[in-house]
Each structure stands twice: as structure tokens, then as C-alpha cells.
Tab-separated table of C-alpha atoms in Angstrom:
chain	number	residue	atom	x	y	z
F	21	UNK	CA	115.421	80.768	83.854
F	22	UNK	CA	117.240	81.183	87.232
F	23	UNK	CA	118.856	78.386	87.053
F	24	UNK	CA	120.312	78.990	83.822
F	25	UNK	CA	121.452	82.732	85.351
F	26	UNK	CA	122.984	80.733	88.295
F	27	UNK	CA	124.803	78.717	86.027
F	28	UNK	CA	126.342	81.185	83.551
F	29	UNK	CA	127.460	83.669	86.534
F	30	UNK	CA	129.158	79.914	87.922
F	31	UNK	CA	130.209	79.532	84.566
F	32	UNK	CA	132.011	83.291	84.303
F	33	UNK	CA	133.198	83.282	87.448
F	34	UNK	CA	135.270	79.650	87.252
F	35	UNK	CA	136.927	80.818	84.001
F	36	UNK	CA	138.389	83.680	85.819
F	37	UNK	CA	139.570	82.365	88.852
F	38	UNK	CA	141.189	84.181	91.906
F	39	UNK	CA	144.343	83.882	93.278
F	40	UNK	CA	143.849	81.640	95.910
F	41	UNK	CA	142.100	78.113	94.621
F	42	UNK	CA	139.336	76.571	96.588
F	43	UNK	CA	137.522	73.094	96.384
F	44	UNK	CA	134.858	72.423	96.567
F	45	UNK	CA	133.253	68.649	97.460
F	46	UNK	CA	130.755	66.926	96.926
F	47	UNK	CA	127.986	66.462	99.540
F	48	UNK	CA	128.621	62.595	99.848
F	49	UNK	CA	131.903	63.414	101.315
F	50	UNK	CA	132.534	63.456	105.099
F	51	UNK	CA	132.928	67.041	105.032
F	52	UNK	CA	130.624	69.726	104.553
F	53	UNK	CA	128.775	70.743	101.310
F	54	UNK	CA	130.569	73.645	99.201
F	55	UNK	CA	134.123	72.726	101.954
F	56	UNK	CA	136.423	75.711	101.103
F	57	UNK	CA	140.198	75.512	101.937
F	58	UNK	CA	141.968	79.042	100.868
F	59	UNK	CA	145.206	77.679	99.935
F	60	UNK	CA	146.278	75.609	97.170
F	61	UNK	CA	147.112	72.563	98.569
F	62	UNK	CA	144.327	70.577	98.036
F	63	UNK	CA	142.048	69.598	101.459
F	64	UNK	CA	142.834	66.036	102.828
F	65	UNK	CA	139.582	64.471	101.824
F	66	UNK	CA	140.635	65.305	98.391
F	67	UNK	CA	144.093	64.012	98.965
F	68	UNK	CA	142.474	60.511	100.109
F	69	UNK	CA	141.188	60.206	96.682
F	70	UNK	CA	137.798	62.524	97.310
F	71	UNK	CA	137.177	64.219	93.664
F	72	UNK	CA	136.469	67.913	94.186
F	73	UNK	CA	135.968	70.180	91.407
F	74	UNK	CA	138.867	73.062	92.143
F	75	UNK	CA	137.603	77.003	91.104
F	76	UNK	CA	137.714	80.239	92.539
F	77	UNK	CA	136.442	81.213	96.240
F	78	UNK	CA	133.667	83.513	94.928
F	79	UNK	CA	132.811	80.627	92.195
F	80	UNK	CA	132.891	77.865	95.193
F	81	UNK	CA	130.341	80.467	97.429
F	82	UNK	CA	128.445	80.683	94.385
F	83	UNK	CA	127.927	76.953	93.870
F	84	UNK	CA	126.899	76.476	98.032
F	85	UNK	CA	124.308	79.230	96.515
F	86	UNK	CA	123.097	77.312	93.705
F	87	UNK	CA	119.631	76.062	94.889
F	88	UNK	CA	118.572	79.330	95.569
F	89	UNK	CA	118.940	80.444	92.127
F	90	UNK	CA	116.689	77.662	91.433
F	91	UNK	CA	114.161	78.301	93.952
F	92	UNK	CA	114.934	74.283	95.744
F	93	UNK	CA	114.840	74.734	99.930
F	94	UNK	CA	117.162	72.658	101.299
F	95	UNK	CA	118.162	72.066	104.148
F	96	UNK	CA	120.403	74.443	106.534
F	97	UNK	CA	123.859	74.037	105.287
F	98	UNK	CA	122.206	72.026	101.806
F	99	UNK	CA	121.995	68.749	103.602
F	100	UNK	CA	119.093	66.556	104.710
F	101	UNK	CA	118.602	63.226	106.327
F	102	UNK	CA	116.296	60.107	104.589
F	103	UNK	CA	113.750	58.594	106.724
F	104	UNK	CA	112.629	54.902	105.730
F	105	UNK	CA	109.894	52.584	107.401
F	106	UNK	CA	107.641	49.978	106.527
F	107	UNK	CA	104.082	50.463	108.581
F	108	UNK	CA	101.061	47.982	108.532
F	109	UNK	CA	98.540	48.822	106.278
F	110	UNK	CA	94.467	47.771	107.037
F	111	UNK	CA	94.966	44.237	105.697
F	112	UNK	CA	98.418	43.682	107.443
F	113	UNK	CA	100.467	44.143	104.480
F	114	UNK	CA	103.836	46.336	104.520
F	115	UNK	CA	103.493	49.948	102.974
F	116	UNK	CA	106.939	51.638	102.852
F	117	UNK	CA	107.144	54.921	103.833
F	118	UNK	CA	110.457	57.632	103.492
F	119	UNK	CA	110.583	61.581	103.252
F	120	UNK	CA	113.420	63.408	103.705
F	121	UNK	CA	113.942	66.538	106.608
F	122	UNK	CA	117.111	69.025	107.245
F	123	UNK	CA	119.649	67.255	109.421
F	124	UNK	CA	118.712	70.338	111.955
F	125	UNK	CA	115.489	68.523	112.821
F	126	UNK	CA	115.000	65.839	115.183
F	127	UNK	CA	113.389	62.543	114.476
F	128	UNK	CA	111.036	60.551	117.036
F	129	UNK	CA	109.885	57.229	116.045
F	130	UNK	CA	106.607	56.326	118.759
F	131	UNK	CA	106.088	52.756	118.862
F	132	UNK	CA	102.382	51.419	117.687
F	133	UNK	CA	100.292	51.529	115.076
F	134	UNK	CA	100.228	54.705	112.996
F	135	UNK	CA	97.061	53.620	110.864
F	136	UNK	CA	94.055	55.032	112.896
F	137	UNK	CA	90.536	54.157	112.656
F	138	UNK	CA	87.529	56.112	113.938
F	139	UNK	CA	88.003	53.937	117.623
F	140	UNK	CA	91.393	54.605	117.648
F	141	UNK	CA	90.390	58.273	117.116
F	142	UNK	CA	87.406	58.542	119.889
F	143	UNK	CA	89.788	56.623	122.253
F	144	UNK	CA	92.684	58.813	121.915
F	145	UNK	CA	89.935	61.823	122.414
F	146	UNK	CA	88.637	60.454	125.779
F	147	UNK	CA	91.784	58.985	127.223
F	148	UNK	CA	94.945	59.281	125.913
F	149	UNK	CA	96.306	56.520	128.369
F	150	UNK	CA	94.134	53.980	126.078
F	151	UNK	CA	95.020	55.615	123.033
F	152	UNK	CA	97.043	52.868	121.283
F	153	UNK	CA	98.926	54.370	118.119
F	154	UNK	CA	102.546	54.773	117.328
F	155	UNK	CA	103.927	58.626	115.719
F	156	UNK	CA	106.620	59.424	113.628
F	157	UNK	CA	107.894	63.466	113.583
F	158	UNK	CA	110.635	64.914	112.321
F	159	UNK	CA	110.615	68.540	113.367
F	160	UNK	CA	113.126	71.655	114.565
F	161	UNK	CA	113.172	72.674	118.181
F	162	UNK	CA	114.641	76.075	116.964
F	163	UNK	CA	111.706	76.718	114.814
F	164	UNK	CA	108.868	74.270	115.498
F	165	UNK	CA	108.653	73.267	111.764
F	166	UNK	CA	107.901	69.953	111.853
F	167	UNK	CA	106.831	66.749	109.283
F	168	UNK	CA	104.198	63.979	111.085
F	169	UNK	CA	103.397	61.050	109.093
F	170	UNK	CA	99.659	60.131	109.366
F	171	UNK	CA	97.720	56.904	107.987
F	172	UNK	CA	93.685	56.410	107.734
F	173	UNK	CA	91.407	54.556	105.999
F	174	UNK	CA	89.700	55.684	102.798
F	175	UNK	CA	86.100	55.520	101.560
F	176	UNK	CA	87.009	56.998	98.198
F	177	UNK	CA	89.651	57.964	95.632
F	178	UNK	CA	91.988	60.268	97.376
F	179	UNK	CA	91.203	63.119	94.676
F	180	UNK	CA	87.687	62.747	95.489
F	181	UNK	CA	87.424	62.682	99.190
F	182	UNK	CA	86.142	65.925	101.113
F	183	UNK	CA	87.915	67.989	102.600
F	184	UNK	CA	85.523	67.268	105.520
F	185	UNK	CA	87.774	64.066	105.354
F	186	UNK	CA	91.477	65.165	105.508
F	187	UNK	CA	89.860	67.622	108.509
F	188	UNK	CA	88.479	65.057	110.674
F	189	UNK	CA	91.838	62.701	110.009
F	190	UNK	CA	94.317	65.616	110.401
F	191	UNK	CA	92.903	68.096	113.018
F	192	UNK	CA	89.953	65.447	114.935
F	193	UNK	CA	89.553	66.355	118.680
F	194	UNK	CA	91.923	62.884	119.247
F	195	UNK	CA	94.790	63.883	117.038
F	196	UNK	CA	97.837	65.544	117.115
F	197	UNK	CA	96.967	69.105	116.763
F	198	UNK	CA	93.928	68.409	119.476
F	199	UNK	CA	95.686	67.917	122.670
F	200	UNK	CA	94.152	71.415	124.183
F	201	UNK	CA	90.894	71.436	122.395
F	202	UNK	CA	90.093	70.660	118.575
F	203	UNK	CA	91.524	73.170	115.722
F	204	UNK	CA	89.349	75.435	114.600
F	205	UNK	CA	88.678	77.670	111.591
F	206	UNK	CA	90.650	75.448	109.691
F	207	UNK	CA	90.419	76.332	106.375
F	208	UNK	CA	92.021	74.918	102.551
F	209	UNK	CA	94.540	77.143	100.835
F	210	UNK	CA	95.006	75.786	97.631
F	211	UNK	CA	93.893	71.736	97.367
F	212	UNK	CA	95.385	69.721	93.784
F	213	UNK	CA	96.221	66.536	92.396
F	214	UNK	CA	98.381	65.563	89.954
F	215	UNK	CA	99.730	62.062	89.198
F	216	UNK	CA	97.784	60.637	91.848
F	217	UNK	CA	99.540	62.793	94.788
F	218	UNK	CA	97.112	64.884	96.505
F	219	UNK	CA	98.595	68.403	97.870
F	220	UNK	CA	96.302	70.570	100.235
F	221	UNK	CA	97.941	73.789	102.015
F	222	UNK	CA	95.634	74.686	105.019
F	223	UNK	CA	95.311	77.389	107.722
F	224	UNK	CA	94.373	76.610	111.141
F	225	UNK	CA	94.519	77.978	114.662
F	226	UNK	CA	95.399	75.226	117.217
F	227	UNK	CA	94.961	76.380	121.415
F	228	UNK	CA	97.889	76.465	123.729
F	229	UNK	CA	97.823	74.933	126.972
F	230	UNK	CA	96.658	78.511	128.425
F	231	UNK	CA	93.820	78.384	126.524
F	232	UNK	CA	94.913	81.000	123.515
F	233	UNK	CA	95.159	80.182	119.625
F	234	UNK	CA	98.041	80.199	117.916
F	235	UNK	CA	97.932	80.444	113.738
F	236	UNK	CA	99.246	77.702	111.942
F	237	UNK	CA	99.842	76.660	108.340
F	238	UNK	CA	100.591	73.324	107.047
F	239	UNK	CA	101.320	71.132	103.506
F	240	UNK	CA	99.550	68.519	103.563
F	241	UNK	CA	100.545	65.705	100.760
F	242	UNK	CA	98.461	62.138	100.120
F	243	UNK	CA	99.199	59.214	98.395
F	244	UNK	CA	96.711	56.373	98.670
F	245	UNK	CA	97.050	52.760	99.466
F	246	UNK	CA	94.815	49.804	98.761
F	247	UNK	CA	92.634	50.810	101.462
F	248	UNK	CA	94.121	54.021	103.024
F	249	UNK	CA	95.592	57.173	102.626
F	250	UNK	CA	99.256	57.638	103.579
F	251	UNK	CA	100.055	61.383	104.364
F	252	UNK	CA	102.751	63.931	105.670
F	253	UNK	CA	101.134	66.775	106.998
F	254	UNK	CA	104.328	69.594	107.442
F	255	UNK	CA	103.306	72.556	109.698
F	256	UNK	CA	104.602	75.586	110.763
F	257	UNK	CA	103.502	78.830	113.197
F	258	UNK	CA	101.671	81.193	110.490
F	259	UNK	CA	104.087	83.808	111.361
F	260	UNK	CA	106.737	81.531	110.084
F	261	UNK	CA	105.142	80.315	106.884
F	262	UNK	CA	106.925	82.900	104.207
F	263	UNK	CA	110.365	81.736	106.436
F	264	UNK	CA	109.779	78.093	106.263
F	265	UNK	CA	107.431	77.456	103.529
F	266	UNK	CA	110.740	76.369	101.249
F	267	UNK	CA	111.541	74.183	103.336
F	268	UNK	CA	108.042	72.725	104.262
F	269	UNK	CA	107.519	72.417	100.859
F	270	UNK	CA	110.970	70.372	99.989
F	271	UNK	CA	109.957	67.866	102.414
F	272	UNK	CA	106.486	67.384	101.052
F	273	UNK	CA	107.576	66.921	97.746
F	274	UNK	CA	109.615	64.245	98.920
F	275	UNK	CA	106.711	62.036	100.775
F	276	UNK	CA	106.637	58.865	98.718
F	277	UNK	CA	104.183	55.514	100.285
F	278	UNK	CA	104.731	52.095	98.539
F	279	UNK	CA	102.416	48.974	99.796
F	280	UNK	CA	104.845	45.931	99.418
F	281	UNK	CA	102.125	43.000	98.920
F	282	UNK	CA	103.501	41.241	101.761
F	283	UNK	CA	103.121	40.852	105.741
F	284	UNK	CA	104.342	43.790	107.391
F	285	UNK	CA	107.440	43.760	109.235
F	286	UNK	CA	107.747	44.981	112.893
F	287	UNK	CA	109.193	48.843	112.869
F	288	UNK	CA	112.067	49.515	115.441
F	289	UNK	CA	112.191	51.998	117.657
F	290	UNK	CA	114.227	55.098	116.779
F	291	UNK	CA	114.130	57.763	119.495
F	292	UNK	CA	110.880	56.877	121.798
F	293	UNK	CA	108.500	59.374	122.849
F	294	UNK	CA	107.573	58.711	126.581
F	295	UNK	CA	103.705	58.274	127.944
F	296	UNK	CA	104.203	60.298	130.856
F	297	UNK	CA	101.490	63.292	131.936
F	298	UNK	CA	98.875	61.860	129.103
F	299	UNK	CA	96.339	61.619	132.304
F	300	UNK	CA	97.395	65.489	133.510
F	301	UNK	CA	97.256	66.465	129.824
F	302	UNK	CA	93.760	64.689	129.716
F	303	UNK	CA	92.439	66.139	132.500
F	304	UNK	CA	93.614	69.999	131.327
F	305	UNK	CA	92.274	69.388	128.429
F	306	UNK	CA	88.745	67.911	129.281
F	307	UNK	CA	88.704	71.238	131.650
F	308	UNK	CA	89.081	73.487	128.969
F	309	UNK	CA	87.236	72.040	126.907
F	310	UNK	CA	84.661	72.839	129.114
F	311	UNK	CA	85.271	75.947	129.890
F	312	UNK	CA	85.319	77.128	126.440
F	313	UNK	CA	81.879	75.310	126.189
F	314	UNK	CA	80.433	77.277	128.877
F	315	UNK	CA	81.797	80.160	127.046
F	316	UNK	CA	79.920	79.093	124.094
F	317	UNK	CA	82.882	79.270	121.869
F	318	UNK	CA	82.341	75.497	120.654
């Protein structure tokens, strides 16, 4: 229903155009999405052949507008980048991973595995110099939204595994929300499946460095493999969520994980993350952890 309002106001507003013309281009064009040029010689990526639909001003604002209409986040500006890999699944085979994110965000591309196991878990827990895995983010330094692809083995269909299950993969004392002490009062939101994807919206508080909590809110979404389960877990500070939940949610949506049947194929490096501090971070950590036991808050 607001789509079809979005279109008809388009619709009323292009028939009765203003004085000055605009045009408007597509978004696989070099130039921006919903490009306005108030005069009416036509802009010169048009002139090289570009077709761009030319309407009003207020129409072409209208159309940049569109996706709110229908209630689709996009990204800032309506544009997003595609991510595509192919990661090792349990029995060596390629599973082919993309999502999309807003071209705001960064992408970092960790070398190593990013299938963990329960060693691979208790090693990155005790020493994060031994822990041997690879990461793959896509998040917003302006924000801290953020998109992290995670891989684990399955004992189960991924409709019927416990939530216990997605906890212990997602926010386990060696993962990537436990760097300053395991997540606590994590708790499910709203947990579905349909068509074999698996969405779970969760609340948790994560600990800073200084030892406070921070609220947190994520989308978790997981397709399974022939062994494992393939997700993108996209968080946000809870004080954010109403802000970025479009957004989170586009990028969820998007999550798709394919096995290939055949031998996996070595993933390049995109933008490293580097090793340094993990034995400083390991050691601040281990000492908090501790204190907070003492405390008896674990």
C-alpha cells in the first residue's frame, strides 16, 4: 500500500512537470543515484549515451525517496556494495558466501579459516595468539553497525537447534563479542524460519575494555550447509537499534550460502586485520575476568 502511494504521487507529479527539467539516472551509472542537473541540457553521462528518465525536480527528489515509501533500508545515498567469497566447509568443499552492506561501511577480509570448531573456540578463549581463524566484517566506523560472517558445525537441522546453540557459536567466551569477558543476559527477540533461512533477533550486553556493559542488539540469519551452519550475525549499540534496524535488516535479508560440491578455493586477502596486542588484550581480559569472578558476577 505505500508503495502504490509512492508511486501515484511519482506518477502526479511527472505529468505536471516544473519549469526547469531534471534527470534522473540510473544507479548503474557512474554518477550518483537520483543525479539532478537543474537545467535542460541534459547531464553528460546522459549525453554519452546514459538513458535517464527526464521529469520534474520535485518528481526526481521523489523517486531518490522511493524506498522509503516502501519501507526497503538502503544504503546512505541508495547504494550498497556486494561481497562474494568461497570459504571451506568441514569436508573441504567450497561454500559461496555474498551479502551486501552500504558503501559507507568498511570491509576487512582476516585471513584463515572462518569455520570454527569447539578447539578452535577454547583456543581462541585461552590465547588469542594460537587462535587460528580468519574474519570477515563489514561495518561503519561512524556508527558501529556492523555485518560478521560466522561458520560452525551443526548437530541438527538448523530450525531445530537450541538456542543454547546459536549462543555458544555467536557470543562463546572465544568469539567475537568475548574479547573483555563473555556476553551476558543475552536473550532471543523474535527466532523464525521460513524456507529453510533461520532469522533470530537477540539482545545482549557485551563489556568494554573498562569493565562496563554496553547494550547491544543484533539479526542474526542461518542457512545450513551439509554439515554446518553459515550465518551473518548484524549488530548494533541498543541505543541505535530503531536508527539502524532498516538497515541491519537489508543486509540480513541479503545473506545467501551456497556449498559448490567441489574443493575449496584459497580466499584472497581483501583489507587484513593485523595480530598485534592479542597477548595485551589476553592478558586484560584474563584480569577481568577475574576480577569480575571475585566479584561474583560470573
Amino acid at each position: 500500500q505505500n508503495m502504490l502511494r509512492g508511486f501515484l504521487v511519482i506518477a502526479l507529479l511527472c505529468a505536471h512537470p516544473a519549469a526547469n527539467d531534471a534527470y534522473l539516472l540510473p544507479a548503474a551509472t557512474s554518477g550518483p543515484t537520483g543525479y539532478l542537473r537543474s537545467s535542460r541540457r541534459a547531464p553528460a553521462l546522459a549525453m554519452k549515451g546514459t538513458q535517464g528518465l527526464q521529469i520534474s525536480r520535485r518528481a526526481a527528489v521523489l523517486f531518490t525517496l522511493l524506498p522509503a515509501y516502501a519501507g526497503v533500508a538502503e544504503a546512505k545515498g541508495d547504494a550498497t556494495l556486494a561481497f562474494k567469497t568461497e570459504i571451506a566447509g568441514k569436508d573441504g568443499n567450497g561454500v559461496k558466501i555474498s551479502f551486501i552492506y552500504p558503501t559507507s561501511w568498511k570491509l576487512e577480509d582476516k585471513p584463515g579459516p572462518i569455520l570454527v570448531t569447539e578447539q578452535t573456540l577454547k583456543a581462541c578463549s585461552e590465547d588469542p595468539d594460537e587462535c587460528d581463524r580468519g574474519e570477515i566484517i563489514a561495518r561503519s566506523i561512524a556508527t558501529g553497525d556492523n555485518a560478521l560472517v560466522l561458520a560452525t558445525v551443526r548437530d541438527g537441522e538448523v530450525e531445530e537447534l537450541p538456542f543454547v546453540f546459536f549462543k555458544k557459536a555467536i557470543f562463546g567466551r572465544g568469539g567475537k563479542f568475548g574479547a573483555y569477558g563473555e556476553p551476558e543476559i543475552v536473550k532471543t527477540m523474535s527466532d523464525k524460519t521460513e524456507n529453510g533461512v533461520r532469522t533470530l533477533d537477540i539482545k545482549w550486553n557485551t563489556f568494554t575494555p573498562g569493565g562496563s556493559t554496553l547494550a547491544k542488539r543484533s539479526v542474526v540469519t542461518a542457512v545450513e550447509g551439509k554439515n554446518e551452519v553459515y550465518m551473518l550475525v548484524c549488530s548494533t549499540a541498543g541505543k541505535s537499534w530503531k536508527t539502524s534496524e532498516p538497515v541491519l535488516r537489508a543486509v540480513s535479508a541479503s545473506w545467501k550460502a551456497v556449498p559448490t560440491g567441489k574443493t575449496a578455493e584459497k580466499r584472497d586477502k581483501i583489507d587484513g586485520v593485523g595480530r598485534s596486542m592479542f597477548k595485551k588484550q589476553n592478558e586484560e581480559r584474563e584480569a577481568l575476568q577475574k576480577e569480575r569472578e571475585d566479584e561474583g558476577i560470573f
